[in-house]
PDB file of C-alpha atoms in Angstrom:
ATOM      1  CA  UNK A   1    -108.361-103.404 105.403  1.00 70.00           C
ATOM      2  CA  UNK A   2    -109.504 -99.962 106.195  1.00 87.00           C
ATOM      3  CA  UNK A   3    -109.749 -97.015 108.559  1.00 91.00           C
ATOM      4  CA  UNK A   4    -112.508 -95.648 110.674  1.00 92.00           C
ATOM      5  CA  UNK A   5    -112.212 -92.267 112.071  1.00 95.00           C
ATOM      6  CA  UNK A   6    -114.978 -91.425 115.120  1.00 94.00           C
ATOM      7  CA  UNK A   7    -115.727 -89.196 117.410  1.00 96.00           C
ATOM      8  CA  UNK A   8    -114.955 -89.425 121.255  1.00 96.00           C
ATOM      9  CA  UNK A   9    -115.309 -88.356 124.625  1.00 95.00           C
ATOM     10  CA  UNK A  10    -112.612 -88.722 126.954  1.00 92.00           C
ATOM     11  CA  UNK A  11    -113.563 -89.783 130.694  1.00 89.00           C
ATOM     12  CA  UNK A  12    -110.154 -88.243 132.764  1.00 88.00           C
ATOM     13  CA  UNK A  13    -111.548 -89.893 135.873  1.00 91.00           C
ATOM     14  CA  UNK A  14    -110.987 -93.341 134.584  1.00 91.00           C
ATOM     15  CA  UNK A  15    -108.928 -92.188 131.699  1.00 89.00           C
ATOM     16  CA  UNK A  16    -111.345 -94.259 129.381  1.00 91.00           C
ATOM     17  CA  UNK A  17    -112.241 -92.838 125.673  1.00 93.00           C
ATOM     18  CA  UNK A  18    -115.686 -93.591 124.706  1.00 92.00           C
ATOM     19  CA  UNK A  19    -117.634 -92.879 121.034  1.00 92.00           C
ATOM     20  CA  UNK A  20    -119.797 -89.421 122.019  1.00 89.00           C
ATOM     21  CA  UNK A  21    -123.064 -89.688 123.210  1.00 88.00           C
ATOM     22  CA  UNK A  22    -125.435 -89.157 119.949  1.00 88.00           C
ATOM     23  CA  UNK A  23    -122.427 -90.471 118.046  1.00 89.00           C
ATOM     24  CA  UNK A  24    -122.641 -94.081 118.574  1.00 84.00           C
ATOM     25  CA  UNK A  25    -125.635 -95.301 116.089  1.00 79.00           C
ATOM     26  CA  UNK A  26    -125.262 -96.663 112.948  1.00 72.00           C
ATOM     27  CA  UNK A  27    -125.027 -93.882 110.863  1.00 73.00           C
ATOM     28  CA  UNK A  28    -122.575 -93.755 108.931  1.00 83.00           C
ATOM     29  CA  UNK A  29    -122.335 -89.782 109.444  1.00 88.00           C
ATOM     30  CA  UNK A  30    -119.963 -90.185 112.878  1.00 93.00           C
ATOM     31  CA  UNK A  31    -117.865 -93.049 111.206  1.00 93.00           C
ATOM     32  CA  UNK A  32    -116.218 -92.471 108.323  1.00 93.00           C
ATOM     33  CA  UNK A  33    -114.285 -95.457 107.123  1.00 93.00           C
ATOM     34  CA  UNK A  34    -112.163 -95.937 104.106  1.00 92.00           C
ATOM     35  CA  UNK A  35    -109.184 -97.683 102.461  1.00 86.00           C
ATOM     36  CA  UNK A  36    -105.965 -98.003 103.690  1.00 85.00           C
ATOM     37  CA  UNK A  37    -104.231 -95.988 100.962  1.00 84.00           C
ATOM     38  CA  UNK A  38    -107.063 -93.146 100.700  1.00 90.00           C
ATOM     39  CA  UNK A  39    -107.029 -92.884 104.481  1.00 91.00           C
ATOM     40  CA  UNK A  40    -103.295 -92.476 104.816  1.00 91.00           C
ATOM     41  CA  UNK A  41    -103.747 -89.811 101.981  1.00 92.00           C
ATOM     42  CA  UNK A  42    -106.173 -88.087 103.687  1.00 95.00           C
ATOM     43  CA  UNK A  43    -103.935 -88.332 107.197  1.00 95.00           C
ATOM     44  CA  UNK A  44    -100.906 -87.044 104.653  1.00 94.00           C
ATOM     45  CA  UNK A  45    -103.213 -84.058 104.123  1.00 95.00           C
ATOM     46  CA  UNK A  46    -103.985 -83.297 107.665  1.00 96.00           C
ATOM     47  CA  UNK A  47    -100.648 -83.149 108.273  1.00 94.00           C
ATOM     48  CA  UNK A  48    -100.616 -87.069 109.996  1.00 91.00           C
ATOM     49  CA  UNK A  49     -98.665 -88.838 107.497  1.00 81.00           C
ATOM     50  CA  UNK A  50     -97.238 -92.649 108.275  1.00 75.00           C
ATOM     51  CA  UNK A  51     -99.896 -92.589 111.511  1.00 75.00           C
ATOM     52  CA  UNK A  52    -102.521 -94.925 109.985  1.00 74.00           C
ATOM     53  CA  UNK A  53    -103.809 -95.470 113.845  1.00 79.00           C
ATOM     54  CA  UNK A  54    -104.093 -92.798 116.573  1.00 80.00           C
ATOM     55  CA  UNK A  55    -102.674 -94.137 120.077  1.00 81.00           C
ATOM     56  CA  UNK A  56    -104.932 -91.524 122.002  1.00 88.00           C
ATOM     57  CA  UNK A  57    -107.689 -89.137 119.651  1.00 94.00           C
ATOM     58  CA  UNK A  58    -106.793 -85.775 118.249  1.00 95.00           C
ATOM     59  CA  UNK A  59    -108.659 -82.803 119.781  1.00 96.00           C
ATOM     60  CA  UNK A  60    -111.457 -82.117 117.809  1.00 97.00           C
ATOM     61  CA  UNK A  61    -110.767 -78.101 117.547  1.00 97.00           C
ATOM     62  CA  UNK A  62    -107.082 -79.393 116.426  1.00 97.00           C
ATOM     63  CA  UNK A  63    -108.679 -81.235 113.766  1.00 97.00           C
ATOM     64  CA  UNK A  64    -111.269 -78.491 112.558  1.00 97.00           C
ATOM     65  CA  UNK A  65    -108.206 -77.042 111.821  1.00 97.00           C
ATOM     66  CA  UNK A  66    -106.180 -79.264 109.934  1.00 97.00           C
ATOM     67  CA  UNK A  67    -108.993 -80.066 107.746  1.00 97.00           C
ATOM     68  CA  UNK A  68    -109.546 -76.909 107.168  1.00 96.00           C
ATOM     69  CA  UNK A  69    -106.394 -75.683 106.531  1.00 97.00           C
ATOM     70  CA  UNK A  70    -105.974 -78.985 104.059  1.00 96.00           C
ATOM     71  CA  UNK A  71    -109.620 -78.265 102.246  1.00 96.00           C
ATOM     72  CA  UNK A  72    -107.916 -74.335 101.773  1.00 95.00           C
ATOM     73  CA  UNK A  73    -104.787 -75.292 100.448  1.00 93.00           C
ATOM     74  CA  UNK A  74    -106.025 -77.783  98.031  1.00 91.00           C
ATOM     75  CA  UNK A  75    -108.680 -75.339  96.465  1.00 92.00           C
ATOM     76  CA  UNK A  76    -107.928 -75.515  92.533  1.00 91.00           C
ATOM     77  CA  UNK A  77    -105.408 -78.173  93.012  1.00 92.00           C
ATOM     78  CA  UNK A  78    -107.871 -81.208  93.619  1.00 90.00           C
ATOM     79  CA  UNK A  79    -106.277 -84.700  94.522  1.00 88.00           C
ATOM     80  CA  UNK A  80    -105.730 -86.544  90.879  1.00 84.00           C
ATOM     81  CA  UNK A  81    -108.059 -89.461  89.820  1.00 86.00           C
ATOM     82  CA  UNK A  82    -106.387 -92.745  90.403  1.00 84.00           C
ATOM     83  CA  UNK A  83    -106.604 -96.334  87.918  1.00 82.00           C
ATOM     84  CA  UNK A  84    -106.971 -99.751  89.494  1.00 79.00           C
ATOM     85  CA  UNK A  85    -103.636-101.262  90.434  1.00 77.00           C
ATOM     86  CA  UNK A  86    -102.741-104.315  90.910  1.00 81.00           C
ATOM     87  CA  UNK A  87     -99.680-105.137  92.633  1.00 78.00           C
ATOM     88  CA  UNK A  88     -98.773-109.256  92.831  1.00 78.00           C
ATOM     89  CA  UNK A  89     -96.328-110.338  95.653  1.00 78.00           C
ATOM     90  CA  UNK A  90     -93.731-113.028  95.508  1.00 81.00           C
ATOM     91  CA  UNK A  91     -95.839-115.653  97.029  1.00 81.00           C
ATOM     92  CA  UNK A  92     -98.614-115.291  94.174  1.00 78.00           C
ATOM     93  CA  UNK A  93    -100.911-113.307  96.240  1.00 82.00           C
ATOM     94  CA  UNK A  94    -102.844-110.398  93.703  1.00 75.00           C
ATOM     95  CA  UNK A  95    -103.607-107.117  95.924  1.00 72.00           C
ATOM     96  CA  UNK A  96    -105.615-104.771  93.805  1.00 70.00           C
ATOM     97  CA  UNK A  97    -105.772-101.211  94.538  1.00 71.00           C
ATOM     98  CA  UNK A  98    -109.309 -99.505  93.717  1.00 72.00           C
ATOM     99  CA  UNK A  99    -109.361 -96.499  91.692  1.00 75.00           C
ATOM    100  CA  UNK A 100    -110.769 -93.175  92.940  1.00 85.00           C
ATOM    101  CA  UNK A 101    -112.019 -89.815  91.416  1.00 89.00           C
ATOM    102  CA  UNK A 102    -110.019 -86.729  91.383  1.00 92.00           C
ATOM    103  CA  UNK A 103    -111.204 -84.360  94.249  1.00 93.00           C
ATOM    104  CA  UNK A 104    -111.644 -88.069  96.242  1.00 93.00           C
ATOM    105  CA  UNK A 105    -108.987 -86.863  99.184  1.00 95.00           C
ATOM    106  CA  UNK A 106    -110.922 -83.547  99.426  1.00 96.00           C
ATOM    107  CA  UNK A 107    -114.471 -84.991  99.264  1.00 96.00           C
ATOM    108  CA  UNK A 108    -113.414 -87.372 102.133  1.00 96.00           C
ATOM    109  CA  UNK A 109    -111.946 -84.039 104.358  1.00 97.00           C
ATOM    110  CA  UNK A 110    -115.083 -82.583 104.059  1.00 97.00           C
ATOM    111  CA  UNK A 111    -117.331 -85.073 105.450  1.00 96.00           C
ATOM    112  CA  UNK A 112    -114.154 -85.637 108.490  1.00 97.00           C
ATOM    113  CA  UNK A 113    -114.844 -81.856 108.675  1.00 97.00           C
ATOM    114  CA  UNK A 114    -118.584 -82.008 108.810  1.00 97.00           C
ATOM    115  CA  UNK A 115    -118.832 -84.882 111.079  1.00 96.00           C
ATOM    116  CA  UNK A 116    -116.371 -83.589 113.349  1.00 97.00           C
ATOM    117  CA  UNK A 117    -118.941 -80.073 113.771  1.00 97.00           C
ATOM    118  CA  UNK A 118    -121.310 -81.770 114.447  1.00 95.00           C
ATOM    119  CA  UNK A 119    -119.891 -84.629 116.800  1.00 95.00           C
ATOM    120  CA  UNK A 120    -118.620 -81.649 118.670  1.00 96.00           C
ATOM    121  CA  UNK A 121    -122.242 -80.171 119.252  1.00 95.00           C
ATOM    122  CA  UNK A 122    -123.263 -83.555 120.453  1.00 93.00           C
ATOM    123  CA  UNK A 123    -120.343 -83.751 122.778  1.00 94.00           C
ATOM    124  CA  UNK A 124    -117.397 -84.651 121.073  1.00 95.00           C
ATOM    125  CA  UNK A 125    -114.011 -83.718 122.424  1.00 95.00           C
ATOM    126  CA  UNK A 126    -111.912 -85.527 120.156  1.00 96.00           C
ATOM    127  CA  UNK A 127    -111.370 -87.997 116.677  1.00 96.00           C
ATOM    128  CA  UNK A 128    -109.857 -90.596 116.709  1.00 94.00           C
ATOM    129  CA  UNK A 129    -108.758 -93.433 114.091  1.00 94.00           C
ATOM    130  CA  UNK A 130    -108.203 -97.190 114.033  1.00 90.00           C
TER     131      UNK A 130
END
């Protein structure tokens, strides 16, 4: 499983959210998708821990912010590198847990922070996650 995060516009007439205009091709730039564990470590580090899907999207200046603060309070102190785990469940089921890098949580709050910029100057008024 995994977790997108994407820019939106919301429509207060209708109350509808929509991806921003400019936003909604395939590149990969305006949707940033990753694990289940790395994205709730990144939403740890922007201060959104246990919220692994956002009922209604953050304001993008709101989360400018938190990655920012996040990128400037991890300088020198970059998220450890991580081995493959594997857990196995009662039932028999395997679940393996990819490694990543150190610096991976940072590296991933940089592009949030560069996509958000320039969602926002296409249109953007908020990010959302699901």
């Amino acid at each position: 499983m995994s977790i997108s995060f994407m820019p939106y516009v919301h429509n207060t007439t209708d109350n509808l959210w929509t991806i921003a205009p400019g936003c909604d091709t395939d590149d990969d730039r305006f949707d940033i998708n990753m694990c289940n564990s790395n994205a709730l470590d990144v939403l740890e580090a922007l201060g959104f821990p246990d919220m692994s899907v956002s009922d209604v999207p953050v304001p993008i200046e709101d989360f400018l912010e938190r990655t920012t603060r996040a990128l400037r309070g991890s300088i020198d102190r970059p998220s450890p590198a991580r081995e493959v785990r594997t857990s196995r469940t009662d039932y028999g089921m395997a679940i393996i847990i990819g490694s990543r890098a150190e610096g991976y949580v940072q590296k991933r709050l940089h592009q949030l922070a560069v996509m958000a910029r320039e969602s926002r100057a296409k249109g953007a008024t908020h990010i959302g996650w699901n």
